[in-house]
Amino acid sequence: MTAKADRTQDQDVVAVIIDDHRTMEGLFRRMRSNAEDRAAALNEFSALLVAHSEAEEAEVYGALKRFGGVDTEEVEHGEEEHADGTKALLALLEVDDVGSDAWDTRLAKLVEAVSHHMDEEERTVLNEARESVPEGRRTELGIAFQEERARQLASDCGSVEHVRELVRG
Ligand SMILES: [Fe+2]
Ligand SMILES: [Fe+2]
């Protein structure tokens, strides 16, 4: 495979989104471990979850709804699950004592909400996108997703103040 083909495959929106999902799972492991800096892992996670979800909604979900082979209801359901994930994230960000009982309970809820969403997104919307969206378009969407994700990250999108604004709508 040529270097150009490699690059194109790296920017396929499906691959880029799935990469983030695996990164989020790694951050969950760090947030559970008392051998890790859990607060730092949560900050990293918060920024990534917000940037990822906002970039999906701004650049990917709308485009996928316009493709015949992607189920519009699944995409809209994904937006609702993003809102659930953001609420669960805020609840954890508001716990002062990292590793406390409240932290554990709220972390479990966050993991449950976000894992459920990633699983469903991969099984429905992303599989459908692989089948029905041409490769060139998937690459364009991957580039647009990454640009919006970078803009979000540069604006401190994971701060508790910003997450609170998102939850309040
Ligand atoms: Fe996602
Ligand atoms: Fe999503």
Short mmCIF file of N, CA and C and ligand atoms in Angstrom, two decimals:
data_model
loop_
_atom_site.label_atom_id
_atom_site.label_comp_id
_atom_site.label_asym_id
_atom_site.label_seq_id
_atom_site.Cartn_x
_atom_site.Cartn_y
_atom_site.Cartn_z
N MET A 1 0.84 -1.20 0.00
CA MET A 1 0.00 0.00 0.00
C MET A 1 0.88 1.26 0.00
N THR A 2 0.49 2.26 -0.77
CA THR A 2 1.29 3.48 -0.82
C THR A 2 1.07 4.33 0.43
N ALA A 3 1.98 5.28 0.64
CA ALA A 3 1.84 6.15 1.82
C ALA A 3 0.54 6.94 1.73
N LYS A 4 0.19 7.35 0.50
CA LYS A 4 -1.02 8.16 0.35
C LYS A 4 -2.25 7.33 0.73
N ALA A 5 -2.29 6.09 0.28
CA ALA A 5 -3.42 5.23 0.61
C ALA A 5 -3.50 5.01 2.12
N ASP A 6 -2.35 4.85 2.75
CA ASP A 6 -2.31 4.69 4.21
C ASP A 6 -2.94 5.87 4.90
N ARG A 7 -2.53 7.07 4.42
CA ARG A 7 -3.03 8.30 5.04
C ARG A 7 -4.54 8.40 4.89
N THR A 8 -5.01 8.04 3.68
CA THR A 8 -6.44 8.13 3.42
C THR A 8 -7.20 7.21 4.36
N GLN A 9 -6.67 6.00 4.55
CA GLN A 9 -7.33 5.06 5.42
C GLN A 9 -7.35 5.57 6.87
N ASP A 10 -6.25 6.21 7.29
CA ASP A 10 -6.18 6.77 8.65
C ASP A 10 -7.24 7.82 8.89
N GLN A 11 -7.64 8.52 7.81
CA GLN A 11 -8.57 9.62 8.00
C GLN A 11 -10.02 9.23 7.72
N ASP A 12 -10.25 7.98 7.41
CA ASP A 12 -11.62 7.47 7.27
C ASP A 12 -12.37 7.79 8.57
N VAL A 13 -13.51 8.48 8.43
CA VAL A 13 -14.23 8.93 9.62
C VAL A 13 -14.56 7.77 10.58
N VAL A 14 -14.84 6.60 10.02
CA VAL A 14 -15.17 5.46 10.88
C VAL A 14 -13.95 5.07 11.71
N ALA A 15 -12.78 5.00 11.09
CA ALA A 15 -11.56 4.62 11.81
C ALA A 15 -11.18 5.67 12.86
N VAL A 16 -11.33 6.93 12.50
CA VAL A 16 -10.95 8.01 13.41
C VAL A 16 -11.85 8.01 14.65
N ILE A 17 -13.14 7.79 14.43
CA ILE A 17 -14.08 7.76 15.56
C ILE A 17 -13.78 6.54 16.45
N ILE A 18 -13.54 5.40 15.85
CA ILE A 18 -13.28 4.19 16.64
C ILE A 18 -11.98 4.33 17.43
N ASP A 19 -10.99 4.98 16.86
CA ASP A 19 -9.74 5.25 17.60
C ASP A 19 -10.01 6.01 18.90
N ASP A 20 -10.86 7.03 18.79
CA ASP A 20 -11.22 7.81 19.99
C ASP A 20 -11.94 6.93 21.01
N HIS A 21 -12.81 6.05 20.54
CA HIS A 21 -13.54 5.18 21.47
C HIS A 21 -12.55 4.33 22.27
N ARG A 22 -11.55 3.79 21.58
CA ARG A 22 -10.56 2.95 22.30
C ARG A 22 -9.74 3.80 23.28
N THR A 23 -9.43 5.04 22.88
CA THR A 23 -8.71 5.94 23.80
C THR A 23 -9.56 6.20 25.05
N MET A 24 -10.85 6.39 24.86
CA MET A 24 -11.74 6.65 26.01
C MET A 24 -11.77 5.43 26.93
N GLU A 25 -11.77 4.23 26.37
CA GLU A 25 -11.76 3.03 27.21
C GLU A 25 -10.46 2.94 28.02
N GLY A 26 -9.35 3.35 27.42
CA GLY A 26 -8.08 3.36 28.15
C GLY A 26 -8.13 4.36 29.30
N LEU A 27 -8.79 5.49 29.07
CA LEU A 27 -8.92 6.50 30.13
C LEU A 27 -9.83 6.00 31.25
N PHE A 28 -10.85 5.22 30.91
CA PHE A 28 -11.68 4.61 31.97
C PHE A 28 -10.81 3.73 32.87
N ARG A 29 -9.95 2.95 32.27
CA ARG A 29 -9.07 2.08 33.09
C ARG A 29 -8.23 2.92 34.03
N ARG A 30 -7.67 4.03 33.51
CA ARG A 30 -6.85 4.90 34.38
C ARG A 30 -7.68 5.54 35.48
N MET A 31 -8.92 5.91 35.18
CA MET A 31 -9.77 6.54 36.19
C MET A 31 -10.15 5.57 37.30
N ARG A 32 -10.12 4.27 36.99
CA ARG A 32 -10.47 3.28 38.02
C ARG A 32 -9.30 2.95 38.93
N SER A 33 -8.07 3.22 38.48
CA SER A 33 -6.88 2.69 39.15
C SER A 33 -6.29 3.66 40.16
N ASN A 34 -6.08 3.18 41.39
CA ASN A 34 -5.47 4.06 42.40
C ASN A 34 -3.96 4.19 42.18
N ALA A 35 -3.43 3.49 41.17
CA ALA A 35 -2.02 3.67 40.82
C ALA A 35 -1.82 4.80 39.81
N GLU A 36 -2.93 5.41 39.40
CA GLU A 36 -2.86 6.44 38.35
C GLU A 36 -3.27 7.79 38.92
N ASP A 37 -2.94 8.85 38.20
CA ASP A 37 -3.44 10.18 38.54
C ASP A 37 -4.85 10.27 37.95
N ARG A 38 -5.82 9.91 38.80
CA ARG A 38 -7.20 9.80 38.30
C ARG A 38 -7.77 11.14 37.88
N ALA A 39 -7.41 12.19 38.61
CA ALA A 39 -7.94 13.51 38.26
C ALA A 39 -7.43 13.94 36.88
N ALA A 40 -6.17 13.65 36.62
CA ALA A 40 -5.60 14.00 35.31
C ALA A 40 -6.28 13.18 34.21
N ALA A 41 -6.53 11.91 34.50
CA ALA A 41 -7.21 11.05 33.51
C ALA A 41 -8.62 11.57 33.24
N LEU A 42 -9.31 12.03 34.30
CA LEU A 42 -10.66 12.57 34.11
C LEU A 42 -10.63 13.84 33.26
N ASN A 43 -9.65 14.71 33.51
CA ASN A 43 -9.55 15.93 32.70
C ASN A 43 -9.34 15.60 31.23
N GLU A 44 -8.47 14.64 30.99
CA GLU A 44 -8.20 14.21 29.61
C GLU A 44 -9.47 13.63 28.99
N PHE A 45 -10.15 12.81 29.78
CA PHE A 45 -11.36 12.16 29.29
C PHE A 45 -12.44 13.20 28.97
N SER A 46 -12.60 14.15 29.88
CA SER A 46 -13.65 15.16 29.73
C SER A 46 -13.47 15.92 28.41
N ALA A 47 -12.24 16.37 28.17
CA ALA A 47 -11.96 17.11 26.93
C ALA A 47 -12.23 16.23 25.71
N LEU A 48 -11.79 14.98 25.78
CA LEU A 48 -11.96 14.10 24.62
C LEU A 48 -13.43 13.79 24.37
N LEU A 49 -14.18 13.48 25.44
CA LEU A 49 -15.60 13.14 25.24
C LEU A 49 -16.35 14.32 24.63
N VAL A 50 -16.12 15.52 25.17
CA VAL A 50 -16.84 16.68 24.65
C VAL A 50 -16.43 16.97 23.21
N ALA A 51 -15.13 16.99 22.94
CA ALA A 51 -14.65 17.30 21.58
C ALA A 51 -15.17 16.27 20.58
N HIS A 52 -15.12 15.00 20.98
CA HIS A 52 -15.56 13.90 20.12
C HIS A 52 -17.07 14.02 19.81
N SER A 53 -17.88 14.18 20.85
CA SER A 53 -19.34 14.21 20.66
C SER A 53 -19.75 15.44 19.87
N GLU A 54 -19.16 16.59 20.20
CA GLU A 54 -19.52 17.83 19.49
C GLU A 54 -19.11 17.73 18.02
N ALA A 55 -17.94 17.16 17.75
CA ALA A 55 -17.47 17.04 16.36
C ALA A 55 -18.34 16.04 15.59
N GLU A 56 -18.77 14.98 16.25
CA GLU A 56 -19.69 14.05 15.57
C GLU A 56 -20.98 14.76 15.18
N GLU A 57 -21.52 15.52 16.14
CA GLU A 57 -22.80 16.18 15.85
C GLU A 57 -22.65 17.28 14.81
N ALA A 58 -21.52 18.01 14.85
CA ALA A 58 -21.35 19.14 13.93
C ALA A 58 -21.00 18.68 12.52
N GLU A 59 -20.18 17.65 12.40
CA GLU A 59 -19.61 17.32 11.08
C GLU A 59 -20.02 15.95 10.52
N VAL A 60 -20.48 15.04 11.36
CA VAL A 60 -20.66 13.68 10.89
C VAL A 60 -22.13 13.26 10.87
N TYR A 61 -22.81 13.43 11.99
CA TYR A 61 -24.17 12.90 12.09
C TYR A 61 -25.09 13.47 11.00
N GLY A 62 -25.02 14.79 10.79
CA GLY A 62 -25.89 15.42 9.79
C GLY A 62 -25.62 14.86 8.40
N ALA A 63 -24.35 14.70 8.07
CA ALA A 63 -23.98 14.17 6.75
C ALA A 63 -24.46 12.73 6.60
N LEU A 64 -24.35 11.94 7.68
CA LEU A 64 -24.77 10.53 7.59
C LEU A 64 -26.28 10.40 7.43
N LYS A 65 -27.00 11.32 8.06
CA LYS A 65 -28.47 11.29 7.92
C LYS A 65 -28.88 11.44 6.46
N ARG A 66 -28.06 12.17 5.69
CA ARG A 66 -28.41 12.40 4.29
C ARG A 66 -28.09 11.21 3.38
N PHE A 67 -27.33 10.24 3.91
CA PHE A 67 -27.04 9.05 3.10
C PHE A 67 -28.13 8.01 3.32
N GLY A 68 -28.65 7.47 2.24
CA GLY A 68 -29.76 6.53 2.31
C GLY A 68 -29.54 5.36 3.25
N GLY A 69 -28.34 4.82 3.28
CA GLY A 69 -28.11 3.57 4.02
C GLY A 69 -27.92 3.72 5.52
N VAL A 70 -27.95 4.95 6.02
CA VAL A 70 -27.74 5.14 7.46
C VAL A 70 -29.08 5.50 8.11
N ASP A 71 -29.43 4.76 9.16
CA ASP A 71 -30.73 4.90 9.81
C ASP A 71 -30.79 6.22 10.59
N THR A 72 -31.66 7.13 10.12
CA THR A 72 -31.77 8.47 10.72
C THR A 72 -32.13 8.40 12.20
N GLU A 73 -33.02 7.44 12.55
CA GLU A 73 -33.41 7.32 13.96
C GLU A 73 -32.24 6.95 14.85
N GLU A 74 -31.36 6.09 14.33
CA GLU A 74 -30.18 5.71 15.12
C GLU A 74 -29.28 6.93 15.35
N VAL A 75 -29.16 7.77 14.33
CA VAL A 75 -28.32 8.96 14.46
C VAL A 75 -28.92 9.90 15.51
N GLU A 76 -30.24 10.08 15.45
CA GLU A 76 -30.88 10.97 16.43
C GLU A 76 -30.80 10.38 17.83
N HIS A 77 -30.93 9.07 17.94
CA HIS A 77 -30.78 8.40 19.22
C HIS A 77 -29.36 8.63 19.76
N GLY A 78 -28.38 8.65 18.86
CA GLY A 78 -26.99 8.92 19.26
C GLY A 78 -26.85 10.30 19.90
N GLU A 79 -27.57 11.28 19.36
CA GLU A 79 -27.51 12.63 19.94
C GLU A 79 -28.07 12.63 21.36
N GLU A 80 -29.16 11.87 21.57
CA GLU A 80 -29.72 11.78 22.94
C GLU A 80 -28.72 11.12 23.88
N GLU A 81 -28.03 10.10 23.38
CA GLU A 81 -27.06 9.42 24.24
C GLU A 81 -25.85 10.31 24.54
N HIS A 82 -25.50 11.20 23.62
CA HIS A 82 -24.44 12.17 23.92
C HIS A 82 -24.85 13.02 25.11
N ALA A 83 -26.12 13.47 25.10
CA ALA A 83 -26.61 14.31 26.21
C ALA A 83 -26.54 13.54 27.53
N ASP A 84 -26.90 12.25 27.50
CA ASP A 84 -26.82 11.43 28.73
C ASP A 84 -25.37 11.34 29.21
N GLY A 85 -24.44 11.14 28.28
CA GLY A 85 -23.02 11.03 28.62
C GLY A 85 -22.50 12.32 29.22
N THR A 86 -22.92 13.45 28.65
CA THR A 86 -22.46 14.75 29.16
C THR A 86 -22.96 14.98 30.58
N LYS A 87 -24.21 14.59 30.85
CA LYS A 87 -24.76 14.72 32.21
C LYS A 87 -23.99 13.87 33.20
N ALA A 88 -23.70 12.62 32.81
CA ALA A 88 -22.96 11.72 33.70
C ALA A 88 -21.53 12.24 33.92
N LEU A 89 -20.96 12.87 32.89
CA LEU A 89 -19.63 13.46 33.01
C LEU A 89 -19.65 14.60 34.02
N LEU A 90 -20.65 15.48 33.92
CA LEU A 90 -20.73 16.61 34.85
C LEU A 90 -20.84 16.11 36.29
N ALA A 91 -21.66 15.08 36.49
CA ALA A 91 -21.84 14.54 37.85
C ALA A 91 -20.48 14.09 38.43
N LEU A 92 -19.65 13.48 37.61
CA LEU A 92 -18.33 13.04 38.10
C LEU A 92 -17.39 14.23 38.31
N LEU A 93 -17.43 15.19 37.39
CA LEU A 93 -16.56 16.37 37.53
C LEU A 93 -16.88 17.14 38.81
N GLU A 94 -18.12 17.02 39.28
CA GLU A 94 -18.52 17.78 40.48
C GLU A 94 -18.15 17.09 41.79
N VAL A 95 -17.56 15.88 41.73
CA VAL A 95 -17.09 15.21 42.95
C VAL A 95 -15.70 15.75 43.28
N ASP A 96 -15.54 16.27 44.51
CA ASP A 96 -14.24 16.84 44.88
C ASP A 96 -13.21 15.78 45.23
N ASP A 97 -13.68 14.71 45.88
CA ASP A 97 -12.75 13.73 46.46
C ASP A 97 -12.55 12.56 45.50
N VAL A 98 -11.46 12.63 44.74
CA VAL A 98 -11.18 11.59 43.74
C VAL A 98 -10.98 10.24 44.44
N GLY A 99 -11.68 9.21 43.97
CA GLY A 99 -11.53 7.88 44.57
C GLY A 99 -12.51 7.63 45.72
N SER A 100 -13.33 8.64 46.09
CA SER A 100 -14.33 8.46 47.15
C SER A 100 -15.46 7.54 46.66
N ASP A 101 -16.39 7.19 47.58
CA ASP A 101 -17.54 6.36 47.18
C ASP A 101 -18.37 7.06 46.09
N ALA A 102 -18.55 8.39 46.27
CA ALA A 102 -19.34 9.13 45.28
C ALA A 102 -18.65 9.10 43.91
N TRP A 103 -17.33 9.23 43.95
CA TRP A 103 -16.53 9.15 42.70
C TRP A 103 -16.76 7.80 42.02
N ASP A 104 -16.66 6.72 42.82
CA ASP A 104 -16.82 5.37 42.25
C ASP A 104 -18.20 5.18 41.62
N THR A 105 -19.22 5.61 42.36
CA THR A 105 -20.60 5.43 41.88
C THR A 105 -20.81 6.22 40.58
N ARG A 106 -20.33 7.47 40.59
CA ARG A 106 -20.56 8.31 39.41
C ARG A 106 -19.68 7.89 38.24
N LEU A 107 -18.49 7.38 38.54
CA LEU A 107 -17.64 6.85 37.46
C LEU A 107 -18.32 5.65 36.80
N ALA A 108 -18.90 4.77 37.64
CA ALA A 108 -19.57 3.58 37.09
C ALA A 108 -20.70 4.01 36.16
N LYS A 109 -21.45 5.04 36.56
CA LYS A 109 -22.56 5.51 35.71
C LYS A 109 -22.05 6.11 34.40
N LEU A 110 -20.95 6.85 34.50
CA LEU A 110 -20.36 7.45 33.30
C LEU A 110 -19.87 6.37 32.34
N VAL A 111 -19.17 5.37 32.90
CA VAL A 111 -18.66 4.27 32.06
C VAL A 111 -19.83 3.55 31.39
N GLU A 112 -20.89 3.34 32.15
CA GLU A 112 -22.05 2.62 31.62
C GLU A 112 -22.68 3.41 30.46
N ALA A 113 -22.90 4.71 30.68
CA ALA A 113 -23.56 5.53 29.65
C ALA A 113 -22.71 5.61 28.39
N VAL A 114 -21.42 5.90 28.57
CA VAL A 114 -20.57 6.12 27.39
C VAL A 114 -20.25 4.80 26.68
N SER A 115 -20.03 3.73 27.45
CA SER A 115 -19.74 2.43 26.82
C SER A 115 -20.94 1.96 26.01
N HIS A 116 -22.13 2.14 26.60
CA HIS A 116 -23.35 1.76 25.89
C HIS A 116 -23.44 2.51 24.56
N HIS A 117 -23.17 3.81 24.61
CA HIS A 117 -23.28 4.61 23.39
C HIS A 117 -22.24 4.20 22.34
N MET A 118 -21.00 3.98 22.78
CA MET A 118 -19.95 3.62 21.80
C MET A 118 -20.28 2.28 21.15
N ASP A 119 -20.74 1.33 21.96
CA ASP A 119 -21.10 0.01 21.45
C ASP A 119 -22.20 0.14 20.38
N GLU A 120 -23.24 0.90 20.73
CA GLU A 120 -24.36 1.03 19.81
C GLU A 120 -23.95 1.78 18.54
N GLU A 121 -23.17 2.85 18.72
CA GLU A 121 -22.73 3.64 17.56
C GLU A 121 -21.92 2.77 16.59
N GLU A 122 -21.04 1.94 17.16
CA GLU A 122 -20.21 1.09 16.29
C GLU A 122 -21.05 0.04 15.57
N ARG A 123 -22.05 -0.53 16.29
CA ARG A 123 -22.85 -1.59 15.68
C ARG A 123 -23.86 -1.08 14.66
N THR A 124 -24.31 0.16 14.82
CA THR A 124 -25.35 0.66 13.90
C THR A 124 -24.77 1.70 12.94
N VAL A 125 -24.68 2.94 13.39
CA VAL A 125 -24.32 4.06 12.51
C VAL A 125 -22.99 3.83 11.78
N LEU A 126 -21.96 3.38 12.51
CA LEU A 126 -20.64 3.27 11.86
C LEU A 126 -20.59 2.09 10.89
N ASN A 127 -21.24 0.97 11.25
CA ASN A 127 -21.28 -0.14 10.29
C ASN A 127 -22.05 0.27 9.03
N GLU A 128 -23.14 1.00 9.23
CA GLU A 128 -23.92 1.45 8.07
C GLU A 128 -23.11 2.44 7.22
N ALA A 129 -22.35 3.30 7.89
CA ALA A 129 -21.52 4.26 7.15
C ALA A 129 -20.48 3.53 6.30
N ARG A 130 -19.87 2.48 6.86
CA ARG A 130 -18.89 1.70 6.09
C ARG A 130 -19.51 1.12 4.84
N GLU A 131 -20.76 0.67 4.97
CA GLU A 131 -21.41 0.01 3.84
C GLU A 131 -21.94 1.00 2.80
N SER A 132 -22.45 2.14 3.26
CA SER A 132 -23.18 2.96 2.29
C SER A 132 -22.51 4.29 1.92
N VAL A 133 -21.49 4.70 2.66
CA VAL A 133 -20.85 5.97 2.32
C VAL A 133 -19.54 5.67 1.57
N PRO A 134 -19.36 6.23 0.37
CA PRO A 134 -18.15 5.93 -0.39
C PRO A 134 -16.88 6.37 0.36
N GLU A 135 -15.79 5.65 0.08
CA GLU A 135 -14.54 5.87 0.83
C GLU A 135 -14.08 7.33 0.78
N GLY A 136 -14.17 7.95 -0.41
CA GLY A 136 -13.70 9.33 -0.55
C GLY A 136 -14.48 10.27 0.36
N ARG A 137 -15.77 10.04 0.46
CA ARG A 137 -16.62 10.88 1.31
C ARG A 137 -16.30 10.61 2.79
N ARG A 138 -16.02 9.35 3.11
CA ARG A 138 -15.67 9.02 4.51
C ARG A 138 -14.38 9.73 4.91
N THR A 139 -13.46 9.85 3.96
CA THR A 139 -12.21 10.56 4.25
C THR A 139 -12.47 12.04 4.47
N GLU A 140 -13.30 12.63 3.59
CA GLU A 140 -13.64 14.06 3.78
C GLU A 140 -14.28 14.29 5.14
N LEU A 141 -15.18 13.40 5.51
CA LEU A 141 -15.86 13.54 6.81
C LEU A 141 -14.86 13.36 7.96
N GLY A 142 -13.90 12.45 7.77
CA GLY A 142 -12.88 12.23 8.80
C GLY A 142 -12.03 13.48 9.01
N ILE A 143 -11.71 14.16 7.92
CA ILE A 143 -10.91 15.38 8.02
C ILE A 143 -11.72 16.48 8.71
N ALA A 144 -12.97 16.63 8.31
CA ALA A 144 -13.84 17.66 8.93
C ALA A 144 -14.02 17.36 10.42
N PHE A 145 -14.22 16.09 10.76
CA PHE A 145 -14.37 15.68 12.16
C PHE A 145 -13.13 16.06 12.96
N GLN A 146 -11.95 15.76 12.42
CA GLN A 146 -10.70 16.03 13.14
C GLN A 146 -10.48 17.53 13.33
N GLU A 147 -10.87 18.32 12.31
CA GLU A 147 -10.70 19.78 12.42
C GLU A 147 -11.59 20.35 13.52
N GLU A 148 -12.85 19.91 13.55
CA GLU A 148 -13.77 20.41 14.58
C GLU A 148 -13.33 19.93 15.98
N ARG A 149 -12.88 18.69 16.04
CA ARG A 149 -12.41 18.10 17.30
C ARG A 149 -11.22 18.92 17.84
N ALA A 150 -10.30 19.32 16.93
CA ALA A 150 -9.13 20.12 17.33
C ALA A 150 -9.56 21.50 17.80
N ARG A 151 -10.55 22.09 17.12
CA ARG A 151 -11.07 23.41 17.54
C ARG A 151 -11.65 23.33 18.94
N GLN A 152 -12.41 22.27 19.19
CA GLN A 152 -13.01 22.08 20.52
C GLN A 152 -11.92 21.94 21.58
N LEU A 153 -10.93 21.10 21.31
CA LEU A 153 -9.87 20.85 22.29
C LEU A 153 -9.10 22.14 22.59
N ALA A 154 -8.90 22.97 21.57
CA ALA A 154 -8.17 24.23 21.75
C ALA A 154 -8.96 25.23 22.59
N SER A 155 -10.28 25.01 22.72
CA SER A 155 -11.10 25.98 23.48
C SER A 155 -11.41 25.46 24.88
N ASP A 156 -10.63 24.52 25.38
CA ASP A 156 -10.80 24.00 26.74
C ASP A 156 -12.23 23.47 26.95
N CYS A 157 -12.67 22.67 25.98
CA CYS A 157 -14.07 22.22 25.96
C CYS A 157 -14.43 21.29 27.11
N GLY A 158 -13.42 20.72 27.80
CA GLY A 158 -13.72 19.77 28.87
C GLY A 158 -13.78 20.40 30.25
N SER A 159 -13.65 21.73 30.34
CA SER A 159 -13.67 22.37 31.66
C SER A 159 -15.06 22.19 32.29
N VAL A 160 -15.09 22.16 33.63
CA VAL A 160 -16.37 21.93 34.30
C VAL A 160 -17.37 23.03 33.94
N GLU A 161 -16.89 24.26 33.76
CA GLU A 161 -17.80 25.37 33.41
C GLU A 161 -18.45 25.12 32.04
N HIS A 162 -17.63 24.68 31.09
CA HIS A 162 -18.17 24.45 29.75
C HIS A 162 -19.13 23.25 29.74
N VAL A 163 -18.78 22.21 30.47
CA VAL A 163 -19.65 21.02 30.52
C VAL A 163 -20.98 21.40 31.17
N ARG A 164 -20.92 22.24 32.19
CA ARG A 164 -22.15 22.71 32.84
C ARG A 164 -23.04 23.48 31.84
N GLU A 165 -22.41 24.33 31.02
CA GLU A 165 -23.17 25.06 29.99
C GLU A 165 -23.84 24.10 29.01
N LEU A 166 -23.09 23.05 28.63
CA LEU A 166 -23.66 22.09 27.67
C LEU A 166 -24.87 21.38 28.28
N VAL A 167 -24.77 21.02 29.56
CA VAL A 167 -25.87 20.29 30.21
C VAL A 167 -27.09 21.20 30.33
N ARG A 168 -26.85 22.48 30.65
CA ARG A 168 -27.97 23.42 30.79
C ARG A 168 -28.62 23.71 29.43
N GLY A 169 -27.82 23.49 28.34
CA GLY A 169 -28.34 23.74 26.98
C GLY A 169 -28.47 25.22 26.72
FE FE B 1 -18.40 8.20 18.89
FE FE B 2 -21.32 9.38 19.43
#
